[in-house]
PDB file of C-alpha atoms and ligand atoms in Angstrom:
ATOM      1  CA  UNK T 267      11.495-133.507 -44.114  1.00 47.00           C
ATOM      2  CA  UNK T 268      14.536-133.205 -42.266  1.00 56.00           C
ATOM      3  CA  UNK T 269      17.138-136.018 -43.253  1.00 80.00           C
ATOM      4  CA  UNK T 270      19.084-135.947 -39.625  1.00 94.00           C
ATOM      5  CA  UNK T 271      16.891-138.505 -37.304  1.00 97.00           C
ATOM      6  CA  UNK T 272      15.926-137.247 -34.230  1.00 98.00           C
ATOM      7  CA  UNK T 273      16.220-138.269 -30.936  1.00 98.00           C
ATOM      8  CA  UNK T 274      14.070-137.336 -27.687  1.00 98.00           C
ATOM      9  CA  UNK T 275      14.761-138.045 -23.693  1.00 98.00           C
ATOM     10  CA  UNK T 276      11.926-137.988 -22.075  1.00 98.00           C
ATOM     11  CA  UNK T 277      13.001-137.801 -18.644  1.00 98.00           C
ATOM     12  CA  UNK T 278       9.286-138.151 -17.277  1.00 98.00           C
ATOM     13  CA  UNK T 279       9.261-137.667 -13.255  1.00 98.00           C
ATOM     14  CA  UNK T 280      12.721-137.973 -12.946  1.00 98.00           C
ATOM     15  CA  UNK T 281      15.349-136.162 -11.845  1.00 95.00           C
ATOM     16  CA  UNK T 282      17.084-133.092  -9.653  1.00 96.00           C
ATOM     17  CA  UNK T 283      19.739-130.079 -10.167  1.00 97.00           C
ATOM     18  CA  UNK T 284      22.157-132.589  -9.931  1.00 95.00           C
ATOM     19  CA  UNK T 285      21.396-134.597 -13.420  1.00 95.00           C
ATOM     20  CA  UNK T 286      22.101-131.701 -15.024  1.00 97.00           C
ATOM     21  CA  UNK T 287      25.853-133.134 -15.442  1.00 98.00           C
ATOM     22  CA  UNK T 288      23.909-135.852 -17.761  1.00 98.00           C
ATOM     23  CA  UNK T 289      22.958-132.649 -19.807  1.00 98.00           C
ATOM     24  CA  UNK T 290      25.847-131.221 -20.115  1.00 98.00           C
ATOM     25  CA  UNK T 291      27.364-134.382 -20.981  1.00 98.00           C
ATOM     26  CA  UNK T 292      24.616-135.514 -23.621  1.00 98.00           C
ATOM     27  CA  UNK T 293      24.837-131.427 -25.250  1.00 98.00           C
ATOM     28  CA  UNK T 294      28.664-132.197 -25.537  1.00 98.00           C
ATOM     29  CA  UNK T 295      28.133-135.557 -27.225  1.00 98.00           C
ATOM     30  CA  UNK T 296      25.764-133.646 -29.900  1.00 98.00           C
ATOM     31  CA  UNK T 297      28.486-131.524 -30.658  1.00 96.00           C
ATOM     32  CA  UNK T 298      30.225-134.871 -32.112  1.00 95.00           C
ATOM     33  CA  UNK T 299      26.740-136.232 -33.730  1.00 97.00           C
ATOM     34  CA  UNK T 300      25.837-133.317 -35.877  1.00 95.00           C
ATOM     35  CA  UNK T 301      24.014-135.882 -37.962  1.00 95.00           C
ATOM     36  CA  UNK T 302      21.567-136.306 -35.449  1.00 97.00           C
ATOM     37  CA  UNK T 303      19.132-133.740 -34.230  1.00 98.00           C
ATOM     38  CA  UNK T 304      18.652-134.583 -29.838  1.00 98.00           C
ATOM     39  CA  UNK T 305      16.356-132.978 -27.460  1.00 98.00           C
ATOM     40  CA  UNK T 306      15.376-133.390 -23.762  1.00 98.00           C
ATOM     41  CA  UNK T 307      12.572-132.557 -22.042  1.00 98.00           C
ATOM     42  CA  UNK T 308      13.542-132.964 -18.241  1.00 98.00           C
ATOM     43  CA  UNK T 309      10.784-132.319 -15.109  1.00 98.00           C
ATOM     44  CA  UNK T 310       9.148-128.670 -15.743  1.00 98.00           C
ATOM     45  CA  UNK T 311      11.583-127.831 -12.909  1.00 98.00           C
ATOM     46  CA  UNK T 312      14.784-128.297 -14.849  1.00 98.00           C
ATOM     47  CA  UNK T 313      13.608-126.705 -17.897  1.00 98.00           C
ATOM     48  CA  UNK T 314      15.428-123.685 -17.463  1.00 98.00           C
ATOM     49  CA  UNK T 315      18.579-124.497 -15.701  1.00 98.00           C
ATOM     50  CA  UNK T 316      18.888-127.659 -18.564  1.00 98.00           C
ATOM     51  CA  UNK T 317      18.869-124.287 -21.423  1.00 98.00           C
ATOM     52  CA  UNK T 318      21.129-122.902 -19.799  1.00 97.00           C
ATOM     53  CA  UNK T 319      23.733-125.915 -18.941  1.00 95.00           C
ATOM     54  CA  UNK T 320      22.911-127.376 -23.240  1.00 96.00           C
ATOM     55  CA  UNK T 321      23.786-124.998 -25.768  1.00 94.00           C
ATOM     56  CA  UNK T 322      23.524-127.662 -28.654  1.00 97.00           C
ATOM     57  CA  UNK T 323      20.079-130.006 -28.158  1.00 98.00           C
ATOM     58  CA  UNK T 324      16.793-128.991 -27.619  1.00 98.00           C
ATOM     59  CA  UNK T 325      14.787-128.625 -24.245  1.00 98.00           C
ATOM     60  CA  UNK T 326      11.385-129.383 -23.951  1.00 98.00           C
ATOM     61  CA  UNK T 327       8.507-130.292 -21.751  1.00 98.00           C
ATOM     62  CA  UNK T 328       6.290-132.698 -21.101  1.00 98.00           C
ATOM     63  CA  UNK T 329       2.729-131.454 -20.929  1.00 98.00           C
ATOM     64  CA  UNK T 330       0.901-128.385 -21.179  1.00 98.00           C
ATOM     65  CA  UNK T 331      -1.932-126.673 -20.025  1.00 98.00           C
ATOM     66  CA  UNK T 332      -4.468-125.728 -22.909  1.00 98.00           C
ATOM     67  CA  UNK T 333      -5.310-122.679 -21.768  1.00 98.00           C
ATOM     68  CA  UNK T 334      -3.771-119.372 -21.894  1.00 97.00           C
ATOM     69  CA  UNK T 335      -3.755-118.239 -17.845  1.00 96.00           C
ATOM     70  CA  UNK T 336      -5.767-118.026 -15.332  1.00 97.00           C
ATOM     71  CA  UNK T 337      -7.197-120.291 -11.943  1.00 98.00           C
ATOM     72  CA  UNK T 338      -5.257-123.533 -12.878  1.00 98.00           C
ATOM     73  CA  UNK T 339      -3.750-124.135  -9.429  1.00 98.00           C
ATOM     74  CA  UNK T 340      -0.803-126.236 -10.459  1.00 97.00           C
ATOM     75  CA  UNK T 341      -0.720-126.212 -14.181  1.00 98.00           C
ATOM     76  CA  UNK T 342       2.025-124.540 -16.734  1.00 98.00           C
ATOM     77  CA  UNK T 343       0.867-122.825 -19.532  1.00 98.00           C
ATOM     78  CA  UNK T 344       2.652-123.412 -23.002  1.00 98.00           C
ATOM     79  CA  UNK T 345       3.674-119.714 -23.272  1.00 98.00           C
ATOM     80  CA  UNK T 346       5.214-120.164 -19.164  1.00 98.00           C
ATOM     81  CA  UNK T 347       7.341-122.684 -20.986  1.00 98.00           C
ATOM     82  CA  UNK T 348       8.275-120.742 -24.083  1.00 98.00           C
ATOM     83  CA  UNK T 349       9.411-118.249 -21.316  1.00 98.00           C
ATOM     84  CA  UNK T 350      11.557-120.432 -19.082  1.00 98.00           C
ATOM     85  CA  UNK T 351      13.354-122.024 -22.370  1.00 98.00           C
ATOM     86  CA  UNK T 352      11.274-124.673 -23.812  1.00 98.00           C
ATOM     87  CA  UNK T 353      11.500-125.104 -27.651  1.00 98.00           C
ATOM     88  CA  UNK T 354       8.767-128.068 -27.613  1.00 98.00           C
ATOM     89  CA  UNK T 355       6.234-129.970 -25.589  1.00 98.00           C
ATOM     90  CA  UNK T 356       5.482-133.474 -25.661  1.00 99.00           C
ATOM     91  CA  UNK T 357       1.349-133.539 -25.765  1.00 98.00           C
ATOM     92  CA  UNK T 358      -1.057-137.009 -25.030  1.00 98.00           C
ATOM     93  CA  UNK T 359       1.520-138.824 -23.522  1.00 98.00           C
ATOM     94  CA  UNK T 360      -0.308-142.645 -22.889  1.00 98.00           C
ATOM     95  CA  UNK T 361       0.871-141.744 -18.873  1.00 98.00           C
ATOM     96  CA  UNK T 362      -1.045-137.989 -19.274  1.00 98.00           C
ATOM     97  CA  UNK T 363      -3.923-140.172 -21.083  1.00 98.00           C
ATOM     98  CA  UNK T 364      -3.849-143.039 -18.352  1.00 97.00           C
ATOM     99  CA  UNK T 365      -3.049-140.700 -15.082  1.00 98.00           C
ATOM    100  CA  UNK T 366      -4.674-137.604 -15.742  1.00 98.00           C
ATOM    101  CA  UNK T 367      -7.921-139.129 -17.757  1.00 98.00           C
ATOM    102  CA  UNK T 368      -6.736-136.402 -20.954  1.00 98.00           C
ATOM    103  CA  UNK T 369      -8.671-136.973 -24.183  1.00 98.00           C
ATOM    104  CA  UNK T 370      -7.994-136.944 -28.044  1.00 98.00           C
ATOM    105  CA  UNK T 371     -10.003-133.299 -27.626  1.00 98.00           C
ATOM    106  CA  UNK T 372      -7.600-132.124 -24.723  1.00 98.00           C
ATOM    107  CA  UNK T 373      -4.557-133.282 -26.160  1.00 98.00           C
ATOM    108  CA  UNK T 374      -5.597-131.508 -29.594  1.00 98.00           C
ATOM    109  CA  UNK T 375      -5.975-128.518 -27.356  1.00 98.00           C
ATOM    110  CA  UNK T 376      -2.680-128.496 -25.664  1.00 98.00           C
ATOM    111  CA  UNK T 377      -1.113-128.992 -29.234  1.00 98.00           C
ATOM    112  CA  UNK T 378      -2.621-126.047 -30.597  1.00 97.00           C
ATOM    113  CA  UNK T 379      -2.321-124.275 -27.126  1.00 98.00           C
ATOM    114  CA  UNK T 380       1.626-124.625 -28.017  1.00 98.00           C
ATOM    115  CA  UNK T 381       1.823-123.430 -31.414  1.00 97.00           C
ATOM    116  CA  UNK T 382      -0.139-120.583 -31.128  1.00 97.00           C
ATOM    117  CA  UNK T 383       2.978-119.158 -29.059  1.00 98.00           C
ATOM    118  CA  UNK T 384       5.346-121.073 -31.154  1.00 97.00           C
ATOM    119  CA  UNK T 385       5.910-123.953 -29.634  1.00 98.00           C
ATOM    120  CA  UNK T 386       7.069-127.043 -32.016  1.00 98.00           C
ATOM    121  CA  UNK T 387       4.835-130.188 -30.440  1.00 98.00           C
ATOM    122  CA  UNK T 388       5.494-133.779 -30.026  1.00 98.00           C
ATOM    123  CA  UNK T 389       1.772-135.592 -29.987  1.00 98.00           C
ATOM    124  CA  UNK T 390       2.399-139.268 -28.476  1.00 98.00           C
ATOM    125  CA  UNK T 391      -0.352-141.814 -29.834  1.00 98.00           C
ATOM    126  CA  UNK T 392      -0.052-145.728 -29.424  1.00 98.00           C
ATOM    127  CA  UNK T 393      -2.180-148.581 -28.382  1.00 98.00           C
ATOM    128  CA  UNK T 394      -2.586-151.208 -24.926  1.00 98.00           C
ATOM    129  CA  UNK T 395      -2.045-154.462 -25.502  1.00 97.00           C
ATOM    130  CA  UNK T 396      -5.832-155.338 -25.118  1.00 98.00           C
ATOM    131  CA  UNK T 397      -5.828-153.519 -28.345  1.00 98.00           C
ATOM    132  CA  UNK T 398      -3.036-154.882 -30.355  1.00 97.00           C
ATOM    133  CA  UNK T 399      -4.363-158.141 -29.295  1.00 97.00           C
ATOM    134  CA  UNK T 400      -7.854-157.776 -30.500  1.00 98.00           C
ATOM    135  CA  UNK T 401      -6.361-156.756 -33.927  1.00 97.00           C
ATOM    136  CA  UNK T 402      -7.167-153.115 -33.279  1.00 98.00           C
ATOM    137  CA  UNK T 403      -3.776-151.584 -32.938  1.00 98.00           C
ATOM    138  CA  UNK T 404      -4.134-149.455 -36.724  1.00 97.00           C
ATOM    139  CA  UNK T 405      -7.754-148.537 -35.684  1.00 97.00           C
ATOM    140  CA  UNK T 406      -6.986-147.040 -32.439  1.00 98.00           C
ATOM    141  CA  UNK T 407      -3.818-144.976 -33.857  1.00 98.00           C
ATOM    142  CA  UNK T 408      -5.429-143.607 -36.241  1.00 98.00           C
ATOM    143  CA  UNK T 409      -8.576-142.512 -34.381  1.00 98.00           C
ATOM    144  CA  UNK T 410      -6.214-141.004 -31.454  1.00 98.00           C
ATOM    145  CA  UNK T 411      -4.403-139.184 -34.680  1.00 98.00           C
ATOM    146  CA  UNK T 412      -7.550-137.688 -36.077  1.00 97.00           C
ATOM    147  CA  UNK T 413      -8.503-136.230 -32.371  1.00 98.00           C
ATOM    148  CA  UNK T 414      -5.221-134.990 -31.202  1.00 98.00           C
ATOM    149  CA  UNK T 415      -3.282-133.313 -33.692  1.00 98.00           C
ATOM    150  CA  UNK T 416      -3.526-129.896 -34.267  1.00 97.00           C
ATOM    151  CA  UNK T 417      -5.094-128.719 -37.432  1.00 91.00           C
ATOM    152  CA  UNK T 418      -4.277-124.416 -37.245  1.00 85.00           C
ATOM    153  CA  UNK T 419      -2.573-123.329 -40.633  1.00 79.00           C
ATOM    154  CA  UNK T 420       1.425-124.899 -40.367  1.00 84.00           C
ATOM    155  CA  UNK T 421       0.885-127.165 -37.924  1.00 91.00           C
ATOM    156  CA  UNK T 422       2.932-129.502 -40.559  1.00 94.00           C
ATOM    157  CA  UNK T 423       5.770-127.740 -40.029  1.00 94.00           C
ATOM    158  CA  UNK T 424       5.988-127.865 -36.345  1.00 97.00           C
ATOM    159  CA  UNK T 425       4.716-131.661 -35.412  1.00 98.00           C
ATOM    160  CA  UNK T 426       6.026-134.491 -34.856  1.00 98.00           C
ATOM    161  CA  UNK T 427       4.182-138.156 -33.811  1.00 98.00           C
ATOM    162  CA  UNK T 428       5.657-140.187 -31.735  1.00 98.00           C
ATOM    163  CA  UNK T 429       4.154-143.881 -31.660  1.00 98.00           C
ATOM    164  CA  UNK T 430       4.421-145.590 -28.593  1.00 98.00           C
ATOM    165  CA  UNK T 431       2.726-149.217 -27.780  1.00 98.00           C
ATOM    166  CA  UNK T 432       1.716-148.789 -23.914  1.00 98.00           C
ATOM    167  CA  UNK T 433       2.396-152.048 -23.483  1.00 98.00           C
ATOM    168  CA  UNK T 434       6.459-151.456 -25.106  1.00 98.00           C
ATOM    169  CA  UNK T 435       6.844-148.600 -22.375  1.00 98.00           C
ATOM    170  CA  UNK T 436       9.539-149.357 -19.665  1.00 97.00           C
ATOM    171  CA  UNK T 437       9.112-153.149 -20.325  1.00 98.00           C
ATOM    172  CA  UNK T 438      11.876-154.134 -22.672  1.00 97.00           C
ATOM    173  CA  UNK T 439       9.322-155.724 -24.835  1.00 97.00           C
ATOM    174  CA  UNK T 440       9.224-154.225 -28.401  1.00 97.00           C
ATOM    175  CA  UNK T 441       7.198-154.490 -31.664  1.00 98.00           C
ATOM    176  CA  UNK T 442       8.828-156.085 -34.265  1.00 98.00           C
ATOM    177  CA  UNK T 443      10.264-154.480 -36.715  1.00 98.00           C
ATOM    178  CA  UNK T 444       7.608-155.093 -39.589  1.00 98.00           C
ATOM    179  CA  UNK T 445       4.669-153.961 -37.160  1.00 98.00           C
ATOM    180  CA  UNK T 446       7.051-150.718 -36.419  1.00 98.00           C
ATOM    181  CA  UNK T 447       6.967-150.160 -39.932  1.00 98.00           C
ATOM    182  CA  UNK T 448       3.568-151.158 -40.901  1.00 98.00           C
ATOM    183  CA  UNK T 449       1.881-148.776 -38.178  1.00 98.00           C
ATOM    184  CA  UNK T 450       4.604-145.914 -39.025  1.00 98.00           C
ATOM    185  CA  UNK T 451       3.184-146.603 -42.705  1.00 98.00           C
ATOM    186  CA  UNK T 452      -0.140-146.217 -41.510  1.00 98.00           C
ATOM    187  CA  UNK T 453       0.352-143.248 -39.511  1.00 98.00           C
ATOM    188  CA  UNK T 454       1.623-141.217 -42.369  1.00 97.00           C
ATOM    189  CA  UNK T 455      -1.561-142.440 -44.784  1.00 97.00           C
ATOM    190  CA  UNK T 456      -3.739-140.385 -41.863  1.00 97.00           C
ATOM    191  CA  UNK T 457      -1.215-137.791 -41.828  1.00 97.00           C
ATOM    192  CA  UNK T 458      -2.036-137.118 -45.495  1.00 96.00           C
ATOM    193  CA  UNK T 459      -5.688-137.634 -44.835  1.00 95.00           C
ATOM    194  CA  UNK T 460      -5.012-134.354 -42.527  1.00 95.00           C
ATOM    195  CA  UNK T 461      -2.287-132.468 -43.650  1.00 95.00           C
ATOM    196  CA  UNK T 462      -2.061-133.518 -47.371  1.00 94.00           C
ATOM    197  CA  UNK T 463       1.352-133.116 -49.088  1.00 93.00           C
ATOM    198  CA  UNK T 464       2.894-131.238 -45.844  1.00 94.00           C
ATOM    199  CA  UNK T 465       2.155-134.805 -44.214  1.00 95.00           C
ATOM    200  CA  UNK T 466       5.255-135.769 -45.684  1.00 95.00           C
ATOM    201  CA  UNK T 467       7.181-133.349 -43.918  1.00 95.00           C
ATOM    202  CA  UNK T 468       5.825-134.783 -40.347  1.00 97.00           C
ATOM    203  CA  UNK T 469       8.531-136.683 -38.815  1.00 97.00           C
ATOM    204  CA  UNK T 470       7.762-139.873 -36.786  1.00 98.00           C
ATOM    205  CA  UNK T 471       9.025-141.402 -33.719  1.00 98.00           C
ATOM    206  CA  UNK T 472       9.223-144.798 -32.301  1.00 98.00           C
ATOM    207  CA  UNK T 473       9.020-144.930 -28.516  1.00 98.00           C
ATOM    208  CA  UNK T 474       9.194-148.113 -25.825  1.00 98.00           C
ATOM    209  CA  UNK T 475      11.839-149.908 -25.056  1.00 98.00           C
ATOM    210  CA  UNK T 476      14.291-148.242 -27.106  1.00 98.00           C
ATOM    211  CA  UNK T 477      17.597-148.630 -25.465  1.00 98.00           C
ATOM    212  CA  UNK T 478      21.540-148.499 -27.420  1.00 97.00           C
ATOM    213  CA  UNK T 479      21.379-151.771 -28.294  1.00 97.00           C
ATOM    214  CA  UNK T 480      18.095-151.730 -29.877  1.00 98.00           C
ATOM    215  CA  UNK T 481      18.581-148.506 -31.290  1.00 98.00           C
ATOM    216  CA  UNK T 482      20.161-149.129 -34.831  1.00 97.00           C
ATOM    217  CA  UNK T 483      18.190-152.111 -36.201  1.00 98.00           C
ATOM    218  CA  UNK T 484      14.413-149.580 -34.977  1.00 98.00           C
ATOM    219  CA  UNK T 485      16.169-146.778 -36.723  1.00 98.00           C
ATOM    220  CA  UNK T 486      16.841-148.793 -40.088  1.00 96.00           C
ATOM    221  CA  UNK T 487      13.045-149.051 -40.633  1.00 97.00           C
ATOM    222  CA  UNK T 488      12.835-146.518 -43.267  1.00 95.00           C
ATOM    223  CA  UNK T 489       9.959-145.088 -41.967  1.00 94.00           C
ATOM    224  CA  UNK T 490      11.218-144.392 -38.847  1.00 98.00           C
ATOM    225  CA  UNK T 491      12.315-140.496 -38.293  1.00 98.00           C
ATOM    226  CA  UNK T 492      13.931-141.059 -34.938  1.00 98.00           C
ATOM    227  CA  UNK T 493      13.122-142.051 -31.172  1.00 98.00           C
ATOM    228  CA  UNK T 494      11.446-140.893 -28.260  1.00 98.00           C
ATOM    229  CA  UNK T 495      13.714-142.111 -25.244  1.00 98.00           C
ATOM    230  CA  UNK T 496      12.355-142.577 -21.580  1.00 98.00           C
ATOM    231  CA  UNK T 497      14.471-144.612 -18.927  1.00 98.00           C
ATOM    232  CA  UNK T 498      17.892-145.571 -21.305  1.00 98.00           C
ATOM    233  CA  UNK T 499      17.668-141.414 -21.801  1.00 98.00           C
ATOM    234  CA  UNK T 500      17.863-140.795 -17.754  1.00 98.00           C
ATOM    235  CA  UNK T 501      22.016-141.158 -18.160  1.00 98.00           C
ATOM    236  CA  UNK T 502      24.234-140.005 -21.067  1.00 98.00           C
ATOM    237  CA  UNK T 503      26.112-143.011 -21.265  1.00 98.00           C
ATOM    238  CA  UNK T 504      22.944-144.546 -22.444  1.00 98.00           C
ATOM    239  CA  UNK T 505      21.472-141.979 -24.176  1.00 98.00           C
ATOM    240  CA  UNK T 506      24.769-141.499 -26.184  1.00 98.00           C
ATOM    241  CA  UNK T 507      24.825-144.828 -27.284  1.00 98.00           C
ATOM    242  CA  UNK T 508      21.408-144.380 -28.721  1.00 98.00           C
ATOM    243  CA  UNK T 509      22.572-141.151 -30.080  1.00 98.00           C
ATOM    244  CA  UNK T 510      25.491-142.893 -31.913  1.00 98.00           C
ATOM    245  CA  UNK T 511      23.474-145.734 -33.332  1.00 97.00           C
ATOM    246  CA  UNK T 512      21.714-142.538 -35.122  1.00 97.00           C
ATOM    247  CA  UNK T 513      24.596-140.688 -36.478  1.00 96.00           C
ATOM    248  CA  UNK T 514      25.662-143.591 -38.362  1.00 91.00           C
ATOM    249  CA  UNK T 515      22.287-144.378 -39.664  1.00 83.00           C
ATOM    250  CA  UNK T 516      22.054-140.792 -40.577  1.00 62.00           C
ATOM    251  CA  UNK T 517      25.515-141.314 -42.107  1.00 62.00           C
ATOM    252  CA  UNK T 518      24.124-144.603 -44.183  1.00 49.00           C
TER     253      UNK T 518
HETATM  254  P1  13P F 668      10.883-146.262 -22.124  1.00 72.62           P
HETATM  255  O1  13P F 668      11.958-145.893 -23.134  1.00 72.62           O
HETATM  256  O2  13P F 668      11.353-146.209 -20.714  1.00 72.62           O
HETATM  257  O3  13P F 668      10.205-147.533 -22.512  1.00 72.62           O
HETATM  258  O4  13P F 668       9.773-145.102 -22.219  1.00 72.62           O
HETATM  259  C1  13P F 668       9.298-144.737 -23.459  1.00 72.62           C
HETATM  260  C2  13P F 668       8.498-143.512 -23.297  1.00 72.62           C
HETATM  261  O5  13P F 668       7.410-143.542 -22.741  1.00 72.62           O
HETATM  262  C3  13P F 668       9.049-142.248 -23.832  1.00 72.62           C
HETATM  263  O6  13P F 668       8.097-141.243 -23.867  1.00 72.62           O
END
């Protein structure tokens, strides 16, 4: 597995031509932080324009279509991403699972949708709080793993999980850091039960209510391979600080 953490904006429905400034700024910040590895994944609009402004961090998306082409009025398909820059997509986002009604089955789909034109794929997973507080936090992670990720040949090599609690997202409330670690445990157990050995080279995220001064005691817990970022990633001052915190855990 890659040492260098990694650290993902996920700018959701936010943003216009003019953030690209907080692109540019966050790519020249990376150039600093070579011990961290940084992506964005901006609105499908800015996916091209942010390649071109970032030379440094990767550029993603944010959902996919599972299909190939055809009569999807409004949809992108993974390979009209490859084409306008993208190097990942984030798949089964809890607001794609909530909003859009997508299953284990269709988030599975996207992911392999993705790596079939090469594609690496971030597959979100993470519980409500009706869950977590009816003990069943472990359960539902691990069922949403075994239905969404990908299982083609090397799909190892080009996934990564992010957990995210729904009920941590945009509310400043975290886990602490033992049930980070304990579910980040748990998730790789089912990643062996899927990938075997190349389970251990499957990095995985923490995500909700990460923000820079959060950032270094989540990204201690050694199980934790890096963060997926949604509002404190929206400006680089923010995202830079989280992006620091990493370097010099990455430097520890
Ligand atoms: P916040 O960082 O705003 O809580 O969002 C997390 C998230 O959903 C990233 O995908």
């Amino acid at each position: 597995m890659s040492e260098r953490p990694y650290i993902v904006g996920n700018w959701k429905m936010h943003g216009s031509r003019a953030m690209l400034s907080e692109a540019r700024a966050i790519d020249r910040a990376a150039e600093r932080l070579m011990k961290v590895e940084v992506a964005i994944a901006p609105p499908f609009t800015l996916i091209h324009a942010t390649r071109k402004e970032a030379a440094l961090i990767g550029v993603g998306a944010q959902d996919c279509h599972a299909a190939e082409g055809g009569a999807h009025t409004g949809d992108i398909s993974a390979a009209m991403l490859k084409d306008s820059g993208a190097g990942f997509v984030i798949v089964g986002h809890s607001e794609r699972r909530a909003d859009h009604g997508e299953t284990d089955a269709d988030v599975k789909a996207k992911a392999e949708a993705a790596l079939a034109v090469g594609l690496s794929v971030i597959v979100c997973v993470g519980e409500t709080e009706a869950e977590r507080d009816a003990g069943k936090a472990a359960e539902v992670v691990s069922k949403q793993l075994e239905g969404s990720l990908p299982e083609t040949e090397q799909a190892a090599e080009k996934v990564t999980v992010a957990y995210e609690p729904v009920w941590a997202i945009g509310t400043g409330r975290t886990p602490t850091l033992e049930d980070i670690g304990a579910m980040h445990q748990a998730i790789r157990l089912r990643l062996r039960g899927i990938y075997g050995e190349a389970a251990d080279g499957v990095r995985i995220l923490y995500g909700g209510s990460v923000k820079a001064d959060n950032a270094a005691e989540i990204l201690s817990i050694p199980e934790v391979g890096g963060a997926l970022v949604g509002g404190a990633s929206l400006t680089a001052e923010s995202f830079v600080g989280i992006m620091t915190a990493a370097a010099e855990r990455g430097e520890g």
